[in-house]
Coordinates of C-alpha atoms in Angstrom, one line a residue:
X1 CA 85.0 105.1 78.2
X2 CA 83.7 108.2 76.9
X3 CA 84.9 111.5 78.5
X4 CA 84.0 114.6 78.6
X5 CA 86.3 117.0 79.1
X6 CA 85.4 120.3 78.2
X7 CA 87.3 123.6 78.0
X8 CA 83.8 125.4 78.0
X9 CA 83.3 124.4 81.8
X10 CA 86.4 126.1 82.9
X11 CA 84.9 129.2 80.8
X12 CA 81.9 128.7 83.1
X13 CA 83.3 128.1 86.2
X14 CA 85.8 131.3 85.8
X15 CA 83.1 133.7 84.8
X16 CA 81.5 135.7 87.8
X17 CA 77.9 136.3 87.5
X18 CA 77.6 134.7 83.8
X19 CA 75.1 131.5 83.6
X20 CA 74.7 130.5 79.8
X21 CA 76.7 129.7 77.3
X22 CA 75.1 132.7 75.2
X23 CA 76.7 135.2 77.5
X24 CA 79.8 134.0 76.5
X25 CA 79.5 134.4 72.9
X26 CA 78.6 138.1 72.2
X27 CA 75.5 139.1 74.8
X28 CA 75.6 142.1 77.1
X29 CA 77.0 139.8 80.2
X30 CA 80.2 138.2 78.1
X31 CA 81.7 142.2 79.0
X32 CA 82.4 140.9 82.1
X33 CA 84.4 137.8 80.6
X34 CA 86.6 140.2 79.0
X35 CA 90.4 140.2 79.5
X36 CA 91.2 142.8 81.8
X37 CA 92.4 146.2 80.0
X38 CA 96.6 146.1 80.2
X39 CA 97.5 149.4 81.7
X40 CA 100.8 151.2 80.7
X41 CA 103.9 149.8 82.6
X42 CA 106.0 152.9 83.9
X43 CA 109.7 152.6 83.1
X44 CA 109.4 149.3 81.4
X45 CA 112.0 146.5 80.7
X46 CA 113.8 146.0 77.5
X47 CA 111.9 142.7 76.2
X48 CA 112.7 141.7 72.5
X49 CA 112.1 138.2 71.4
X50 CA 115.6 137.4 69.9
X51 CA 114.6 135.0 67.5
X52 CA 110.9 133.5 66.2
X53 CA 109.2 130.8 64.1
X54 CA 106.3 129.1 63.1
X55 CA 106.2 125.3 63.6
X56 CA 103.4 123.9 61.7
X57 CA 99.5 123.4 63.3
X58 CA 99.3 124.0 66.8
X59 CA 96.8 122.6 68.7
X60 CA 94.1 125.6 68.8
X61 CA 91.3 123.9 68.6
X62 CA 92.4 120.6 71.1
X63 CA 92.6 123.2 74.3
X64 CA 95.9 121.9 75.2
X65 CA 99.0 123.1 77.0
X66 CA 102.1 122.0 74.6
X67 CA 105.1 123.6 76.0
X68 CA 108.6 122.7 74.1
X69 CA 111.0 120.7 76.1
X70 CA 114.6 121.7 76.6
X71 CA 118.0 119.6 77.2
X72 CA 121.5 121.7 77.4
X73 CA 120.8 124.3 74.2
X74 CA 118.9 122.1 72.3
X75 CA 114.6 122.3 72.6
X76 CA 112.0 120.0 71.1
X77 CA 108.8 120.0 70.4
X78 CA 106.0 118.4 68.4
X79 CA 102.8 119.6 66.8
X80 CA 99.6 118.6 65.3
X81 CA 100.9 117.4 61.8
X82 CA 102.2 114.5 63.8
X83 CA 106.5 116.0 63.7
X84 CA 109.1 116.0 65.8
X85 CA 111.8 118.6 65.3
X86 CA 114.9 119.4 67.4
X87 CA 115.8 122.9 67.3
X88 CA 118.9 125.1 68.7
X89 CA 117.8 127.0 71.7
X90 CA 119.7 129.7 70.5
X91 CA 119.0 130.5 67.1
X92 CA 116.0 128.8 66.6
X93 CA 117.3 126.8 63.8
X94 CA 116.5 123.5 62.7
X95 CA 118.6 120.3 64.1
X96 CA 116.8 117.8 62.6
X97 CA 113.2 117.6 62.0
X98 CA 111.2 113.7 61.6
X99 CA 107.6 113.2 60.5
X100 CA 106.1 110.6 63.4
X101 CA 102.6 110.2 62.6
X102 CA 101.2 110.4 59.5
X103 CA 97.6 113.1 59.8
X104 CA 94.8 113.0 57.0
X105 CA 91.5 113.9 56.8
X106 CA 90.0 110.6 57.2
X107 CA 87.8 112.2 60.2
X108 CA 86.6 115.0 62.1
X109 CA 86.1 116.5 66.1
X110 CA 84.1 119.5 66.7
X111 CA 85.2 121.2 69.1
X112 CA 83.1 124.7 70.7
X113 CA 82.8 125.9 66.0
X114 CA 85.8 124.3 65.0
X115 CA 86.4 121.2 63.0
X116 CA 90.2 118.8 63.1
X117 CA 91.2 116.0 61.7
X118 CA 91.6 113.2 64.8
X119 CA 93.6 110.2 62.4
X120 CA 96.7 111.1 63.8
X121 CA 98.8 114.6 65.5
X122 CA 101.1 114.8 68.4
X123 CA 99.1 116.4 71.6
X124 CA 101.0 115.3 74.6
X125 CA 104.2 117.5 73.6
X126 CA 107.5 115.9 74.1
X127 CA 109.7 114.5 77.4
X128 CA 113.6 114.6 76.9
X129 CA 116.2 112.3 78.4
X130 CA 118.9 109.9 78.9
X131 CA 119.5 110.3 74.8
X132 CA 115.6 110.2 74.0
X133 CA 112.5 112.4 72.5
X134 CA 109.3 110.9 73.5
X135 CA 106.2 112.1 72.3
X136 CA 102.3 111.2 72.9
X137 CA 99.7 111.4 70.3
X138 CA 95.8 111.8 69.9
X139 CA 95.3 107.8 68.6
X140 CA 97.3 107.1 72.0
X141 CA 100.7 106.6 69.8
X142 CA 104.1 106.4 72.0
X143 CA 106.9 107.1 69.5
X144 CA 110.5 107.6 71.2
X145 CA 113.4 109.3 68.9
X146 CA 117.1 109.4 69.2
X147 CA 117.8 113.0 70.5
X148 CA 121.0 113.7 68.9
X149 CA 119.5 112.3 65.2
X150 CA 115.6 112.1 65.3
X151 CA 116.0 107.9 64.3
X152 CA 113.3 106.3 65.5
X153 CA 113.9 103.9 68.3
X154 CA 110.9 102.1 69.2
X155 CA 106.6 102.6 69.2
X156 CA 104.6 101.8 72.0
X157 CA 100.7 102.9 72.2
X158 CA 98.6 104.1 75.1
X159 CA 94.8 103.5 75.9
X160 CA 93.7 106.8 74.9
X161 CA 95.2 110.3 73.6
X162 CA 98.2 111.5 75.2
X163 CA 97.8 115.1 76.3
X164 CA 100.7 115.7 78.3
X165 CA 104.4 115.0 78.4
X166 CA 106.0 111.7 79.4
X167 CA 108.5 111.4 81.7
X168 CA 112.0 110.1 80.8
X169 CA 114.3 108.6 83.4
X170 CA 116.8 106.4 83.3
X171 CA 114.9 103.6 85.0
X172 CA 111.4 104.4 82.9
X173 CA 109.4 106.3 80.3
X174 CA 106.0 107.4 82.3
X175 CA 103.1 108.0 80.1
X176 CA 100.0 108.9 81.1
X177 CA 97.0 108.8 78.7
X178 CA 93.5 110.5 79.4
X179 CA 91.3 107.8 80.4
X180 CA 93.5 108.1 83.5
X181 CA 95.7 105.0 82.8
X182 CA 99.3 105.5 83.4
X183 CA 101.9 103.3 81.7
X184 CA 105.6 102.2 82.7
X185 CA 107.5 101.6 79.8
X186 CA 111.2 100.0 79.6
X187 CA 113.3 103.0 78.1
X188 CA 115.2 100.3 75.7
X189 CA 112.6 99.1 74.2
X190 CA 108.9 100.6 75.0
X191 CA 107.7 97.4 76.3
X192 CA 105.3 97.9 78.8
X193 CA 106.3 97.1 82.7
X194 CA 103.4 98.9 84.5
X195 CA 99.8 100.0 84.3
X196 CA 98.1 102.2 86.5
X197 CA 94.9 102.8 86.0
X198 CA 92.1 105.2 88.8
X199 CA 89.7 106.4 86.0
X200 CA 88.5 110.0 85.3
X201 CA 85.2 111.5 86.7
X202 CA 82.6 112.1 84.1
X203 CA 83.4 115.5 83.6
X204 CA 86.9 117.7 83.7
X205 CA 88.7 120.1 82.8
X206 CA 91.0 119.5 79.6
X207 CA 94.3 119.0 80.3
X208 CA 96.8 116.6 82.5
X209 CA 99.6 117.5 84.6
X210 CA 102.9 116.0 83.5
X211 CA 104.8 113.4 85.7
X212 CA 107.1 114.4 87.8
X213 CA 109.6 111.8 89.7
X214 CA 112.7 112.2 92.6
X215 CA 114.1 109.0 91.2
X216 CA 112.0 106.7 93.7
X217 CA 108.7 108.2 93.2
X218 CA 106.6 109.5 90.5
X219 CA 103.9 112.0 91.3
X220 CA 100.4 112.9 89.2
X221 CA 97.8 115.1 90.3
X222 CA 94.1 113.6 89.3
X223 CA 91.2 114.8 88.0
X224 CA 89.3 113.7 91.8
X225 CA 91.5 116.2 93.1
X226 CA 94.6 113.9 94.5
X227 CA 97.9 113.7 94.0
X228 CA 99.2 110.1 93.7
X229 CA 102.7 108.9 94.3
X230 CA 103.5 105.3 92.7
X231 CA 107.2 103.5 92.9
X232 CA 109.1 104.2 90.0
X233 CA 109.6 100.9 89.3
X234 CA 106.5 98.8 89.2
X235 CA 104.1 101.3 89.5
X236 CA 102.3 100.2 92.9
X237 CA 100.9 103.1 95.2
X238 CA 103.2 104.7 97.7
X239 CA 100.2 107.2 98.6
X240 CA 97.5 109.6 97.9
X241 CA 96.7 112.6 99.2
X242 CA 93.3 114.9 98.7
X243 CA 93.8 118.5 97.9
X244 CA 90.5 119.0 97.3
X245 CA 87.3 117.5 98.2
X246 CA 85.2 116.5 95.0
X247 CA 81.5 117.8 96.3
X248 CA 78.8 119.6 94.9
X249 CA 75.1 119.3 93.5
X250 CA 76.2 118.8 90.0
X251 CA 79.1 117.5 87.9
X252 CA 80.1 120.7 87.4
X253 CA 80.2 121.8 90.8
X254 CA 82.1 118.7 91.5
X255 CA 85.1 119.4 89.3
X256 CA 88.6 119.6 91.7
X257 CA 91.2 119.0 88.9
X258 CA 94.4 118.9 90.0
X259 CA 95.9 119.7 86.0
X260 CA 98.6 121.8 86.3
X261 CA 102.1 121.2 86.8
X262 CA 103.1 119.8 90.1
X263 CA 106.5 121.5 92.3
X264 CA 108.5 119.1 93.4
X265 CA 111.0 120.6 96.7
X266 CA 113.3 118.6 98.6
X267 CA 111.4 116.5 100.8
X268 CA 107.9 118.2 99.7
X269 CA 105.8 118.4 96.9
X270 CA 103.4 121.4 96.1
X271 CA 100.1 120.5 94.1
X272 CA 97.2 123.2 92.8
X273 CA 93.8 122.5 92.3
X274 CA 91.0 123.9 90.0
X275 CA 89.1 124.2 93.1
X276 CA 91.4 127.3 94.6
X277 CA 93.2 125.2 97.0
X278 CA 96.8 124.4 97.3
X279 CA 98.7 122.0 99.4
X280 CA 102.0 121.3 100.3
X281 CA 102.5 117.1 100.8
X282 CA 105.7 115.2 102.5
X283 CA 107.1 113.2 99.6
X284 CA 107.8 110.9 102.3
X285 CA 104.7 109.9 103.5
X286 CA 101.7 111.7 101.3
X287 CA 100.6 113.8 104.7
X288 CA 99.6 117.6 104.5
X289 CA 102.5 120.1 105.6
X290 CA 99.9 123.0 105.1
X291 CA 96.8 124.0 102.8
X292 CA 95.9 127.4 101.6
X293 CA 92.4 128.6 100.1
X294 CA 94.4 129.6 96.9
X295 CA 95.4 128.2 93.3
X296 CA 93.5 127.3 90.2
X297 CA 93.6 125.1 87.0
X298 CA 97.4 125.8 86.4
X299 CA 100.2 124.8 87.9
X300 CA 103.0 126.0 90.3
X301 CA 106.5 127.9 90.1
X302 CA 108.7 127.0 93.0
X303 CA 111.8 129.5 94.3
X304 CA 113.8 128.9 96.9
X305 CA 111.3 130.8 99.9
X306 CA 108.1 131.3 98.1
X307 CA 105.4 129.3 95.7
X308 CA 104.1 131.1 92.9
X309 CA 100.8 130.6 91.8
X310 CA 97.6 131.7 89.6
X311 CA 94.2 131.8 90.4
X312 CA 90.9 131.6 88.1
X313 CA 90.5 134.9 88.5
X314 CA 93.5 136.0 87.6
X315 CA 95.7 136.7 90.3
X316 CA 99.2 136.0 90.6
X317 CA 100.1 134.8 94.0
X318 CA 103.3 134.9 96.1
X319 CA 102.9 132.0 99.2
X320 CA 105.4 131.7 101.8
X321 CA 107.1 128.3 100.9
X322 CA 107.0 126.9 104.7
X323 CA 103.5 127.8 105.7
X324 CA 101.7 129.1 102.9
X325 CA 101.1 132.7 103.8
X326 CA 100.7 135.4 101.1
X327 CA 103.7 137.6 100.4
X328 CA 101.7 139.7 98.1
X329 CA 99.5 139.2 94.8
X330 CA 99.1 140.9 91.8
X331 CA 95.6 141.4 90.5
X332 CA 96.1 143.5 87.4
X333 CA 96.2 140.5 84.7
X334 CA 92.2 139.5 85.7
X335 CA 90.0 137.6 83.3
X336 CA 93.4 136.4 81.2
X337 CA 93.7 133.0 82.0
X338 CA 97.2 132.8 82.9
X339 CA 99.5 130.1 82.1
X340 CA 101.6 128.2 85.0
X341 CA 104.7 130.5 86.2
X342 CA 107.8 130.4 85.1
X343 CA 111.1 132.1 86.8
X344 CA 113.4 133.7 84.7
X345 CA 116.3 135.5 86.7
X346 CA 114.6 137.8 89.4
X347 CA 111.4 137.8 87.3
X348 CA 108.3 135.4 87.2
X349 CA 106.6 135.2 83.6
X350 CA 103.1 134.1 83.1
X351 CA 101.6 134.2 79.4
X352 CA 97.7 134.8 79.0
X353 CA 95.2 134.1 76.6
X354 CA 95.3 137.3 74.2
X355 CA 99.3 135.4 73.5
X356 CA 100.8 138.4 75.7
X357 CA 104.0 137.5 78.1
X358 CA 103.8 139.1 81.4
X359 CA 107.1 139.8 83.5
X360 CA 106.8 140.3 87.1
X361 CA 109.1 141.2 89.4
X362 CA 109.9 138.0 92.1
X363 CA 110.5 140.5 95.2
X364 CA 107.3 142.6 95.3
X365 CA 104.6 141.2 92.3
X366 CA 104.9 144.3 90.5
X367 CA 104.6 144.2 86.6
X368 CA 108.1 145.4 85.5
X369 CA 107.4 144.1 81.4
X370 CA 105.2 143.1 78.6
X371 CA 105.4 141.4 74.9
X372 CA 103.0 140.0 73.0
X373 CA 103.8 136.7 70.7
X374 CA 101.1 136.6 69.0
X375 CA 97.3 137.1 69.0
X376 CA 96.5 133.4 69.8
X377 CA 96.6 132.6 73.2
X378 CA 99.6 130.9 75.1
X379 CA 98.6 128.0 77.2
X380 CA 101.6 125.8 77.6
X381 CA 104.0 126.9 80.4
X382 CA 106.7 129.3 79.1
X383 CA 110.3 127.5 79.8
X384 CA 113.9 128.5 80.8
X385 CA 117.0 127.5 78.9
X386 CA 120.2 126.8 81.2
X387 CA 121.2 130.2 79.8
X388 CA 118.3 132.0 81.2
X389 CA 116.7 132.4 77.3
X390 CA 112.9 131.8 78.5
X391 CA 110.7 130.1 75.2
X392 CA 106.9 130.5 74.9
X393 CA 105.1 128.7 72.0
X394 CA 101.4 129.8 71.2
X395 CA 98.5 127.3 70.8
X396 CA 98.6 128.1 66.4
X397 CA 102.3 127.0 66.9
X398 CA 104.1 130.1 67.1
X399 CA 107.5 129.9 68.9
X400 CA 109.2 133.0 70.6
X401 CA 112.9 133.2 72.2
X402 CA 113.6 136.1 75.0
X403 CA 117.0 136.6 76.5
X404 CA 116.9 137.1 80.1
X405 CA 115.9 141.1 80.7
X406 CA 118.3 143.2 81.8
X407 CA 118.7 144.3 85.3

C-alpha cells in the first residue's frame, strides 16, 4: 500500500491564514509562517552543553523524530548510514560503534527539493533492554545488538520502514512498521509471535509514536486518532479508545494523528492528537477519565500533578493531571514547532525547529533559559540521563549533552 505521509500537510495545517504551497516558500504570506522572534530572557540560566558530536547523516530530509535512547550512563543511537554506536552518557565517547545496514546509492526519494538514497539507513532510532539494541530501518530491517558489545544477535524484517523505536521487554520486542502493522517478536531469537495489523488512512502526518507497555499491555496511538492497547503477549486487542474524531470534507481536514509519544501514569494513560485534543484513558478498561480541547502532533511530558503539552501553534501547556484544567501556558515560542517535552529537574525543555533548546520553568511556564545546538531543527524528543544530563540530537545528526542547570 502506498502512503502518503507528508510533512508538508502539517506545514499547512499549522499555518493560519496561508492556503498554497507558494506561500510557504518565499511569498509575502510565508511572514506569517515565520518562527516567532526569541525575546531576551532576563536573568538567564547558566546552560552550556558539556560535551558534543556529530554522528554521521541524520535524517533531514526523512522528517523524522530520532531521539537517542539511554540505559544506566550509556546512550545509543543510530543514523542514516545504517550504524549503531553505543556511547558514554558522560563524555560522549565512543563504546563501540557496528555498521548494520549497508546504504548506497542504488536509488533515490524526493522529498519537498531534496534527494536520499532509500537502499538501506536506520529511521526508527533505537529501543534498549534486557541486554539488547534494537533498531528499525527504511527497507523494514529489524537488527537487534548485544548492548554491552555491539555483536549482532539476530535479524528480523518488518512490512514496511520503521520510523519509530521498538519496544524491548523481557517478554517481547514490539515493532511497529508504517503501513500500520505491528509485530511481536521473541526477544531470543526475532522470530515473529504476533502481527497486528489496522492500516493507515490515505493521508498523515509523518511520524509514529513509539510503544509503550505496563508489562501486561502495550499501547500505540493511530493515525485514525485511537489509542490501541493489545496483550503483551499475543498481541490480541484489549481496547481502543477515540481521541479524536477523524471528520472533515477532505483528507486533509480528516487528519487526527495521534503521533507523539504517549504518558503512561499509574492506572492511566495520556494520549495527544494532531487534532488539538487530549485525553486521559483508564489502562484498565480503554474508557475516557477526561478530554481537553488541547494538544497537537507531539507528544506528552507527565509529572507527578500536571501534563505537559504542545500545541500547533506553539504553546506550551500545563494541564491539571486529574481533570485536565490549565495551570498556565506559555505562548512566546509560536510558529517553532516544538518537540514533545521533556523534564529535567524543576525545568521542562522543548527543542524547536531553528535547533534552539528552550528551558521552562515547571512551577509557572516562564522561560528561565535558552541554547541553541545547531541551526537544523531538533525533532526527536530531548532525553534525561539517570543523572539528570538531558541529550538533544538534531535532524543532520548533531548530538548535544547539558548538565542539569543550576538552581
Amino acid at each position: 500500500m502506498l502512503r502518503r505521509s507528508l510533512i508538508i500537510a502539517a506545514i499547512l495545517a499549522f499555518a493560519t491564514g496561508c492556503t498554497t504551497i507558494k506561500g510557504i516558500f518565499g511569498d509575502k504570506a510565508s511572514k506569517a509562517l515565520e518562527p516567532a522572534e526569541l525575546v531576551e530572557i532576563e536573568s538567564p540560566l547558566a546552560i552550556k552543553a558539556s560535551w558534543t558530536r556529530k554522528l554521521g547523516d541524520g535524517n533531514a530530509a526523512l522528517g523524522l523524530r530520532q531521539r537517542p535512547a539511554i540505559e544506566g550512563d550509556r546512550l545509543y543511537v543510530s543514523n542514516d548510514e545504517g550504524r549503531v554506536l553505543a556511547l558514554d552518557a558522560n563524555s560522549g565517547d565512543t563504546l563501540w560503534d557496528s555498521e548494520v545496514v549497508k546504504t548506497g546509492k542504488q536509488g533515490s526519494r524526493v522529498f519537498f527539493w531534496r534527494r536520499k538514497a532509500i537502499d538501506g539507513g536506520l529511521t526508527g532510532g533505537p529501543g534498549v533492554g534486557n541486554g539488547l539494541v534494537v533498531a528499525g530501518g527504511r527497507n523494514g530491517e529489524i537488527v537487534a545488538l548485544d548492548a554491552e558489545t555491539g555483536a549482532e544477535r539476530w535479524r528480523a524484517r518488518a512490512t514496511s520502514e520503521v520510523i519509530t523505536a521498538p519496544l524491548v521487554t523481557p517478554d517481547r520486542i514490539v515493532v511497529r512498521s508504517n503501513d500500520g502493522r505491528v509485530f511481536g517478536l521473541d526477544p531470543a531469537d526475532g522470530t515473529r509471535k504476533w502481527v497486528f495489523d489496522r492500516g493507515v488512512p490515505a493521508l498523515s502526518v509523518r511520524g509514529n509514536g513509539a510503544p509503550v507497555s505496563d508489562g501486561q499491555l502495550v499501547y500505540l496511538g493511530y493515525d485514525d486518532g485511537t489509542v490501541v492497547a493489545l496483550r503483551l503477549q499475543d498481541g490480541m486487542v484489549g481496547w481502543t479508545q477515540l481521541v479524536a474524531e477523524s471528520d472533515g470534507r477532505n483528507e486533509l481536514d480528516r487528519m487526527a494523528d495521534v503521533d507523539g509519544e504517549l504518558a503512561l501514569g499509574y492506572q492511566e494513560i495520556y494520549a495527544t492528537s494532531f487534532r488539538s485534543q487530549t485525553m486521559a484513558i483508564s489502562t484498565a478498561n480503554g474508557r475516557p477519565l477526561w478530554n481537553r480541547d488541547v494538544g497537537g502532533y507531539a507528544g506528552l511530558a507527565l509529572m507527578a500533578d500536571r501534563l505537559i503539552v504542545t500545541d500547533p501553534a506553539g504553546t506550551v501547556w500545563a494541564l491539571d493531571r486529574n481533570n485536565g484544567s490549565a495551570l498556565w501556558k506559555q505562548e512566546a515560542l509560536a510558529r517553532r514547532w516544538l518537540t514533545t517535552p521533556a523534564l529535567q529537574g524543576d525545568y521542562i525543555v522543548v527543542g524547536d525547529v531553528e535547533g534552539y533548546l528552550h528551558w521552562i520553568r515547571a512551577s509557572d511556564g516562564v522561560i528561565a533559559g535558552r541554547d541553541r545546538v545547531a541551526k537544523e531543527a531538533i525533532r526527536g524528543t530531548p532525553q534525561v540521563t539517570p543523572t539528570g544530563t538531558l541529550l538533544a540530537l538534531t535532524i543532520d545528526g548533531k548530538l548535544a549533552a547539558y548538565p542539569a542547570p543550576a538552581q
